[in-house]
Coordinates of C-alpha atoms and ligand atoms in Angstrom, one line a residue:
X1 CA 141.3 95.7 67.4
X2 CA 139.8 98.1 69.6
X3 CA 136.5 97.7 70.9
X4 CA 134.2 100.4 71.7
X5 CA 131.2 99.5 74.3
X6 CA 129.0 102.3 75.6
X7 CA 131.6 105.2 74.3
X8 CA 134.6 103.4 75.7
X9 CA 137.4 102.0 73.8
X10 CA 140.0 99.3 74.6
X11 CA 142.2 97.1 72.3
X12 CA 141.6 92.8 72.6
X13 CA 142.7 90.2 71.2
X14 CA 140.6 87.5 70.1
X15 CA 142.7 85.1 72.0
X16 CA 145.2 85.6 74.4
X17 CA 147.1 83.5 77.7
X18 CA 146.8 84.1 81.2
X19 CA 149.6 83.1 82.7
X20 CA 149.3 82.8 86.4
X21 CA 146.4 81.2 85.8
X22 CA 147.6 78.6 82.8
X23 CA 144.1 79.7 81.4
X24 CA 143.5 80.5 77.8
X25 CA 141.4 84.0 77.2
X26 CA 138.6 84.2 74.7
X27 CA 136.1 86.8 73.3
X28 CA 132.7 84.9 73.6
X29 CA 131.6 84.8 70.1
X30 CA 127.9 83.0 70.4
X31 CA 126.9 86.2 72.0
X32 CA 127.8 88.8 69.4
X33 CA 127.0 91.5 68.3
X34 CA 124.8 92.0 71.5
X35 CA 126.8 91.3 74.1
X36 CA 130.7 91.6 74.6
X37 CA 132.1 89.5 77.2
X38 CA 135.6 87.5 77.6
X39 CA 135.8 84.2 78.6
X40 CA 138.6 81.9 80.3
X41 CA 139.0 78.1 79.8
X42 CA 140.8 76.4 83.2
X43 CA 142.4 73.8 81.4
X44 CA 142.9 72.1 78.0
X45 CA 139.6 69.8 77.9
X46 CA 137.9 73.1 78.5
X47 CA 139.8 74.7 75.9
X48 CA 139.1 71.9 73.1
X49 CA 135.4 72.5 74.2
X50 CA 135.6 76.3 73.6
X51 CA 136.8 75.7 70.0
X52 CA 134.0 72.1 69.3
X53 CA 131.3 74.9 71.0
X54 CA 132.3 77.6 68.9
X55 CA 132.9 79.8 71.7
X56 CA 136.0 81.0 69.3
X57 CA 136.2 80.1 65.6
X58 CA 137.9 81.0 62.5
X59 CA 140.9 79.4 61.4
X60 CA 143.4 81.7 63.1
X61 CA 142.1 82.1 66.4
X62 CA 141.4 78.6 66.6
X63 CA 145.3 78.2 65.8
X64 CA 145.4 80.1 68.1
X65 CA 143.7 79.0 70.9
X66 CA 144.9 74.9 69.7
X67 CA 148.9 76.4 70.3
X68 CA 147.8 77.8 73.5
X69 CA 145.7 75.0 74.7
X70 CA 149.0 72.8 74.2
X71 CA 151.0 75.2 76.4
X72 CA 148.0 74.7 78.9
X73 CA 148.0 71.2 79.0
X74 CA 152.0 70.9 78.9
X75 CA 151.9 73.2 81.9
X76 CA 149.5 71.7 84.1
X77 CA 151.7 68.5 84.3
X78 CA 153.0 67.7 87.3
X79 CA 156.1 65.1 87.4
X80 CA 159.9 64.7 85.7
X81 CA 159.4 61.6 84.3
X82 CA 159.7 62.8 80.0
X83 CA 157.6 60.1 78.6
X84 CA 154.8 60.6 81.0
X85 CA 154.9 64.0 80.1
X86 CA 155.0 63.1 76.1
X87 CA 151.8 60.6 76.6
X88 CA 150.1 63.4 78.5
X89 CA 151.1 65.7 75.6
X90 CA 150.1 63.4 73.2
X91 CA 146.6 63.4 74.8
X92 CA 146.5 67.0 75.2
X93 CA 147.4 67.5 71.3
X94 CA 145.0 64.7 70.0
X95 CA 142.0 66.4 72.3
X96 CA 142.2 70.0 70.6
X97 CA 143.0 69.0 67.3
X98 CA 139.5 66.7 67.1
X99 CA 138.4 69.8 68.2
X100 CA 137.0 71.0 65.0
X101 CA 137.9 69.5 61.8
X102 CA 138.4 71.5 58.9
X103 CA 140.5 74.4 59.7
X104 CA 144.4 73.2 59.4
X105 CA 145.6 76.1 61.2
X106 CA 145.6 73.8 64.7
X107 CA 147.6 71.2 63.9
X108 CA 150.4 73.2 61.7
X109 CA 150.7 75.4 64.9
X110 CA 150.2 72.8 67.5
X111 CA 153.1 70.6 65.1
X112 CA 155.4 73.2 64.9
X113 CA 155.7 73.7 68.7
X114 CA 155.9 69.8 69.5
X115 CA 159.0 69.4 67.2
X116 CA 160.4 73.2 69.1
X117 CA 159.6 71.6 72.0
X118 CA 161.4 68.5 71.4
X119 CA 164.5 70.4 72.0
X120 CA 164.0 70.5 75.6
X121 CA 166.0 67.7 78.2
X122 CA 163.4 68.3 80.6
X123 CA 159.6 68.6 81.3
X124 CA 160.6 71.9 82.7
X125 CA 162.3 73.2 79.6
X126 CA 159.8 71.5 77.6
X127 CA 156.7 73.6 79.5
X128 CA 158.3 76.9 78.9
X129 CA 159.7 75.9 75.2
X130 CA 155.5 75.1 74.7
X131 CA 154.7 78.2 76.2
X132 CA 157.1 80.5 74.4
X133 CA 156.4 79.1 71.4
X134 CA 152.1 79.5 71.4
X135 CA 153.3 83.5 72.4
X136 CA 155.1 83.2 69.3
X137 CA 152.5 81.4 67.2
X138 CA 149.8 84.5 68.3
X139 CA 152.2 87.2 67.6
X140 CA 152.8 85.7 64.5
X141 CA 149.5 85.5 63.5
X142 CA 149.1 89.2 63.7
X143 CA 152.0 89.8 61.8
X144 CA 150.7 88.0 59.0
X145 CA 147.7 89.8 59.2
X146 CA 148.9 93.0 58.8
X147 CA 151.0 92.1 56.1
X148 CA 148.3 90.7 53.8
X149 CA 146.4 94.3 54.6
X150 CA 150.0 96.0 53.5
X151 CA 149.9 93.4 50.2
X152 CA 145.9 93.2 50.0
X153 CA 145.4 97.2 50.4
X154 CA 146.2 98.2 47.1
X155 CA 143.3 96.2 45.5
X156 CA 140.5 98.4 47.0
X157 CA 139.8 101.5 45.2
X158 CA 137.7 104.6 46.3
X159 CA 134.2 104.0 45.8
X160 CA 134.4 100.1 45.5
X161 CA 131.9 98.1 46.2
X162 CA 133.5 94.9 48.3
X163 CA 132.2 91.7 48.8
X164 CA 133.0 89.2 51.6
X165 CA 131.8 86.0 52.8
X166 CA 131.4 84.6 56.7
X167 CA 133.8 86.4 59.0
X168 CA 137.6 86.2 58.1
X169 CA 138.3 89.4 60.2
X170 CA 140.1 90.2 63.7
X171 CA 137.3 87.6 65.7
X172 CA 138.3 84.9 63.5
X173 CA 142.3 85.8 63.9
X174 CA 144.3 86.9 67.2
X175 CA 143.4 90.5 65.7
X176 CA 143.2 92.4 62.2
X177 CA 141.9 89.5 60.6
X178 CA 142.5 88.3 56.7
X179 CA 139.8 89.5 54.3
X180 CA 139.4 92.1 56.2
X181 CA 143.3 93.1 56.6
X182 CA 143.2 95.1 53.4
X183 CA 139.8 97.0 54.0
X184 CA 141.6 98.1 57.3
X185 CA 144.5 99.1 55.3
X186 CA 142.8 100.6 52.7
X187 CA 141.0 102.7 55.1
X188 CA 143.8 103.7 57.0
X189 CA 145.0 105.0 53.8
X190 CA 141.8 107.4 53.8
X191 CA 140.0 105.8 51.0
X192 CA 136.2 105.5 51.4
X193 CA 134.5 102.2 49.9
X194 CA 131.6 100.2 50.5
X195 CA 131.3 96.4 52.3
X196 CA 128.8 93.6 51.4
X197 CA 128.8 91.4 53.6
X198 CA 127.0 87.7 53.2
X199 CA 125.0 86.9 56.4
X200 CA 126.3 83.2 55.9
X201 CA 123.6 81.0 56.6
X202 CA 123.3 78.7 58.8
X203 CA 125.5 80.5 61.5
X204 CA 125.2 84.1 60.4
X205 CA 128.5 84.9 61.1
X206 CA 129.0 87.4 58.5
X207 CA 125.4 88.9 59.5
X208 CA 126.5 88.7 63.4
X209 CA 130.1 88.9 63.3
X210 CA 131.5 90.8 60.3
X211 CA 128.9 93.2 60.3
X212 CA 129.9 94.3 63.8
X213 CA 133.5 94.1 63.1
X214 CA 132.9 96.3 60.1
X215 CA 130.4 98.6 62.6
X216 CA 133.2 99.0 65.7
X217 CA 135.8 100.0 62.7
X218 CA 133.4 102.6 61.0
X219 CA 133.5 101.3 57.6
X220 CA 130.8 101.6 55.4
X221 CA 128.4 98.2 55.2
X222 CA 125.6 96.4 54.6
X223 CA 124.2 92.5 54.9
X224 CA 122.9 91.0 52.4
X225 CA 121.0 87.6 52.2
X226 CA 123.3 85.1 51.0
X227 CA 121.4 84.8 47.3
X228 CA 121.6 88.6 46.6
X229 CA 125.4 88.5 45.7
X230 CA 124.6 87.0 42.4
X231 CA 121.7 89.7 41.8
X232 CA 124.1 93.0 42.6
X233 CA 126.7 91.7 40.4
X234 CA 124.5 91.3 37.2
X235 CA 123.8 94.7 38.0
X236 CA 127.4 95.6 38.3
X237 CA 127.4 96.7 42.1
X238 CA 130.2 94.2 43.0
X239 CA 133.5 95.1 41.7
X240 CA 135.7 92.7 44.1
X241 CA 135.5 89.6 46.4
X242 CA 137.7 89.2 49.6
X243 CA 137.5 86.0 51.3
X244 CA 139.3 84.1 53.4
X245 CA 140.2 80.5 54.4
X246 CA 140.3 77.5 56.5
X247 CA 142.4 75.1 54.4
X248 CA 144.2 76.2 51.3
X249 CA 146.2 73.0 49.4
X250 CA 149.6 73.7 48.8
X251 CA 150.2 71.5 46.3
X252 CA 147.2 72.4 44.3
X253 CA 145.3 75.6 45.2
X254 CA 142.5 74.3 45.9
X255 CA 140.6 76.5 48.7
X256 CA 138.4 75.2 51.3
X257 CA 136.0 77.9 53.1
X258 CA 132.9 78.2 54.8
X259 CA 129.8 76.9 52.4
X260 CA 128.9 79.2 49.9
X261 CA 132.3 80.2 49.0
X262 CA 132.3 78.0 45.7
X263 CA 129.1 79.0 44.9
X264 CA 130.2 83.0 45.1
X265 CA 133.5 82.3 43.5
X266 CA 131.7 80.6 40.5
X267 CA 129.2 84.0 40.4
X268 CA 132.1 86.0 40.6
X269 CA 134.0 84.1 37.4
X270 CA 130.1 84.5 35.3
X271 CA 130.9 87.9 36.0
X272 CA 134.4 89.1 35.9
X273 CA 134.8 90.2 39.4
X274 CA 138.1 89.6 40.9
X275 CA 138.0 87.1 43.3
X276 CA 140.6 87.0 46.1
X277 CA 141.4 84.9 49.7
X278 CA 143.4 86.4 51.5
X279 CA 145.3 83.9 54.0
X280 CA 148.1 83.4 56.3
X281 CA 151.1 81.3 56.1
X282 CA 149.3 78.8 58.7
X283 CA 146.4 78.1 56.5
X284 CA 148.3 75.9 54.2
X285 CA 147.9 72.5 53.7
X286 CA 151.3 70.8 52.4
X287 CA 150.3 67.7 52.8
X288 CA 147.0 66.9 50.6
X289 CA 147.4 66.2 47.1
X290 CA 143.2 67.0 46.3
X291 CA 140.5 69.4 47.8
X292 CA 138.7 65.9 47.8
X293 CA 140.6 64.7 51.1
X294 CA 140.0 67.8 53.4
X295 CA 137.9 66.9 56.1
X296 CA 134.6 68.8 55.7
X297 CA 132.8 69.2 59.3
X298 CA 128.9 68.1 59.2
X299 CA 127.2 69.9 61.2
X300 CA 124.3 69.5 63.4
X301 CA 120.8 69.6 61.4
X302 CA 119.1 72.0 63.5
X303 CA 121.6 75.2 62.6
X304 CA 119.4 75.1 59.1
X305 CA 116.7 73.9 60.3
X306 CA 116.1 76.8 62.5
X307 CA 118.4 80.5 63.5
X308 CA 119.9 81.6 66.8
X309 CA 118.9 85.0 67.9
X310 CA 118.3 87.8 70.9
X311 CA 115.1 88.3 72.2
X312 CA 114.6 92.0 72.8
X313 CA 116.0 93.0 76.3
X314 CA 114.6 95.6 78.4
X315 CA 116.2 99.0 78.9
X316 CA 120.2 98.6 77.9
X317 CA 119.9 95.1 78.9
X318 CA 120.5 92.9 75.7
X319 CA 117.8 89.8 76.4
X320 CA 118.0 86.6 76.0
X321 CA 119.9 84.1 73.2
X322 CA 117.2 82.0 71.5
X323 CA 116.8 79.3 69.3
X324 CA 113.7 79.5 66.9
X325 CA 112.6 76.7 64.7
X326 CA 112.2 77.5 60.9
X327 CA 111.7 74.9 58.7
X328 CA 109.0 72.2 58.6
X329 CA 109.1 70.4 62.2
X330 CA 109.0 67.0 60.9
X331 CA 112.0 67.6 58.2
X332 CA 115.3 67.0 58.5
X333 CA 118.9 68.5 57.0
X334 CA 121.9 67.9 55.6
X335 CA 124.9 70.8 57.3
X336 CA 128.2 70.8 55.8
X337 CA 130.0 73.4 57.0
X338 CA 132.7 74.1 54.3
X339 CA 133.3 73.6 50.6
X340 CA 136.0 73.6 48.4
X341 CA 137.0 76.3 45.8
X342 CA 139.2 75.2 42.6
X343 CA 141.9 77.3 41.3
X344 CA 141.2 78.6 38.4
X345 CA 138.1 80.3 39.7
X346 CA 140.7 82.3 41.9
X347 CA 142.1 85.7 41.1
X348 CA 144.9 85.4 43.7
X349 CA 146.1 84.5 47.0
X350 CA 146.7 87.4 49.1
X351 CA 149.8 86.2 51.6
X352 CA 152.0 87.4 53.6
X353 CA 154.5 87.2 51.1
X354 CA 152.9 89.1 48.2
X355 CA 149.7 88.2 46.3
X356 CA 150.3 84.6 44.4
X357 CA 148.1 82.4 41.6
X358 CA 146.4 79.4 43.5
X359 CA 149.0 77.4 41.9
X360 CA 152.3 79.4 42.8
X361 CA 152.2 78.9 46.2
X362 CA 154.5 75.6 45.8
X363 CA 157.0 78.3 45.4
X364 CA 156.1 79.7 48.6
X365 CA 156.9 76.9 50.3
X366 CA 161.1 77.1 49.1
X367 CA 161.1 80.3 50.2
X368 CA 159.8 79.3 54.5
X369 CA 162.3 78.9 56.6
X370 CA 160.8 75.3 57.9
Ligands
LIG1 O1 132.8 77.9 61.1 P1 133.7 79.0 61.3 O2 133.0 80.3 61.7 O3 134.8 78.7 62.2 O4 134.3 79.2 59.9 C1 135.4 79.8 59.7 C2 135.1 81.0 58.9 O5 134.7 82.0 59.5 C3 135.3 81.1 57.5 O6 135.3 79.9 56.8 C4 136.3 82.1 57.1 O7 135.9 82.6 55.9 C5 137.7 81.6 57.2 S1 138.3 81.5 58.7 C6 139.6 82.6 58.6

């Protein structure tokens, strides 16, 4: 997406690879909206701390960033010897996919290159197979993404009043994002609509992240706290949901996103408002047999118990990130950081393959290639 700072626009990626210097490029999330900066992790240990930090997040980009730390760490071996170099791989893989738990997008791209890589007869071949293929995995990604906007598109009307949760857009993809893919779409198509988005306590990422997404693309928008959603829709000033995912089960269609999602879908059903999650093909989960068994992260306490923000700067200079303690010193909190969805509260699955029931994607599945 491009990026304008100070009247001057350039395209990034979210994540990217630096080549001659086997280091993985990130756009330094914790400090948006105030400050744009990119960020490069030296090897893969730093790379699985970029993702555990939060530096990059979102299921895509941390596909992303898992395919490419494997590439890293496959390329920073030194030696011949193949099952040295499959130990050290092992290591490498284990490290970024404890990296975060929820999102399934790291290990279905990081497994996908260990079995291409497995065609290689040397560590040599192996390297480049690892690195081709994270390329590939990225590109991909992007692909995907613009294809759900081409599928997604067609559900945004002029004058419509769209509601998203947390930040499923370009930052939490390579680029273009997923529930935002069709607002991009449907603007490019000249329509005009209007973009709630949930500030997404604890982390604010839809106050911080989609909101200035939604800002650099000039689309219409506003936050709004995360308990007014069920207020404009009994008024009738929602007339569609966009969200997107971290885990969706293949098998059942059950969809795990960041916390609130349930509650919104279970609004949105009260009230008749479509409800849509718009995904890629890397988001699914065709191993799980119940939303029960996804590995839901717990975060740290002190996310709800207090709010990260900017102190005012001086001149253009943004100031300061600060933490600020909200809540009751001497309580404590309980911080998971997803829940799970069930089908039936689900309008469709926007993919890259068309827009599917929750429960058709099993069909999706005869249809890959792998
Ligand atoms: O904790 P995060 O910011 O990594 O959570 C991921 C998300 O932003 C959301 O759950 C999002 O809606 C899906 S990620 C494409």
């Amino acid at each position: 997406m491009n990026v304008t700072i100070r009247g001057r626009s350039r395209h990034h990626r979210t994540v990217s690879f630096d080549a001659p210097t086997n280091s993985v490029v990130l756009v330094e999330q914790r400090l948006l909206p105030h400050r744009f900066e990119l960020v490069k992790t030296a090897d893969y240990r730093a790379t699985a701390a970029a993702i555990t930090d939060m530096v990059v997040r979102g299921a895509g980009a941390i596909g992303a960033t898992a395919a490419y730390g494997l590439a890293q760490g496959s390329r920073a071996f030194r030696g011949r010897d193949l099952v040295r170099f499959e130990a050290h791989v092992e290591k490498v893989y284990q490290a970024l996919k404890h990296a975060r738990p929820t999102a399934v997008d790291p290990v279905n791209a990081m497994n996908s290159i260990r079995a291409e890589m497995s065609a290689g007869g040397t560590v040599a071949e192996r390297q480049d197979i690892a690195f081709a293929a994270a390329m590939r995995f990225a590109d991909e990604d992007v692909r995907h993404c613009e294809e759900l906007g081409r599928h997604g598109a067609p559900l945004i009307r002029d004058g419509m009043r769209v509601l998203t949760h947390c930040n499923a857009g370009w930052l939490a993809f390579v680029d273009v994002g997923t529930a935002t893919a069709p607002m991009y779409a449907a603007q490019a198509e000249g329509r005009k609509f209007h973009v709630y988005c949930d500030e997404t306590r604890p982390r604010c990422q839809g106050a911080s992240l989609t909101a200035w997404e939604l800002a650099q693309q000039g689309i219409q928008h506003q936050v709004i706290a995360d308990n007014a959603a069920g207020f404009l829709m009994s008024r009738g000033e929602i007339d569609l949901v966009i969200v997107g995912s971290d885990r969706v089960l293949g098998k059942t269609g059950e969809v795990a996103n960041k916390i609130g999602t349930y509650t919104k879908a279970v609004l949105a059903n009260r009230h008749r408002i479509p409800f849509y999650v718009a995904i890629p093909l890397s988001t699914i989960d065709w191993e799980l047999d119940s939303g029960l068994q996804i590995p839901i992260e717990d975060r740290s306490g002190d996310e709800v118990l207090g709010a990260w923000g900017v102190l005012p700067g001086s001149g253009k200079r943004p100031g300061q990130r600060a933490y600020v303690r909200i809540a009751n010193p001497t309580s404590t909190a309980r911080n998971p950081g997803f829940d799970v969805t069930p089908p039936e509260l689900i309008t469709g699955i926007i993919t890259p393959h068309g827009i599917l029931k929750p429960r058709e994607l099993k069909k999706l599945r005869k249809q890959l290639p792998h």
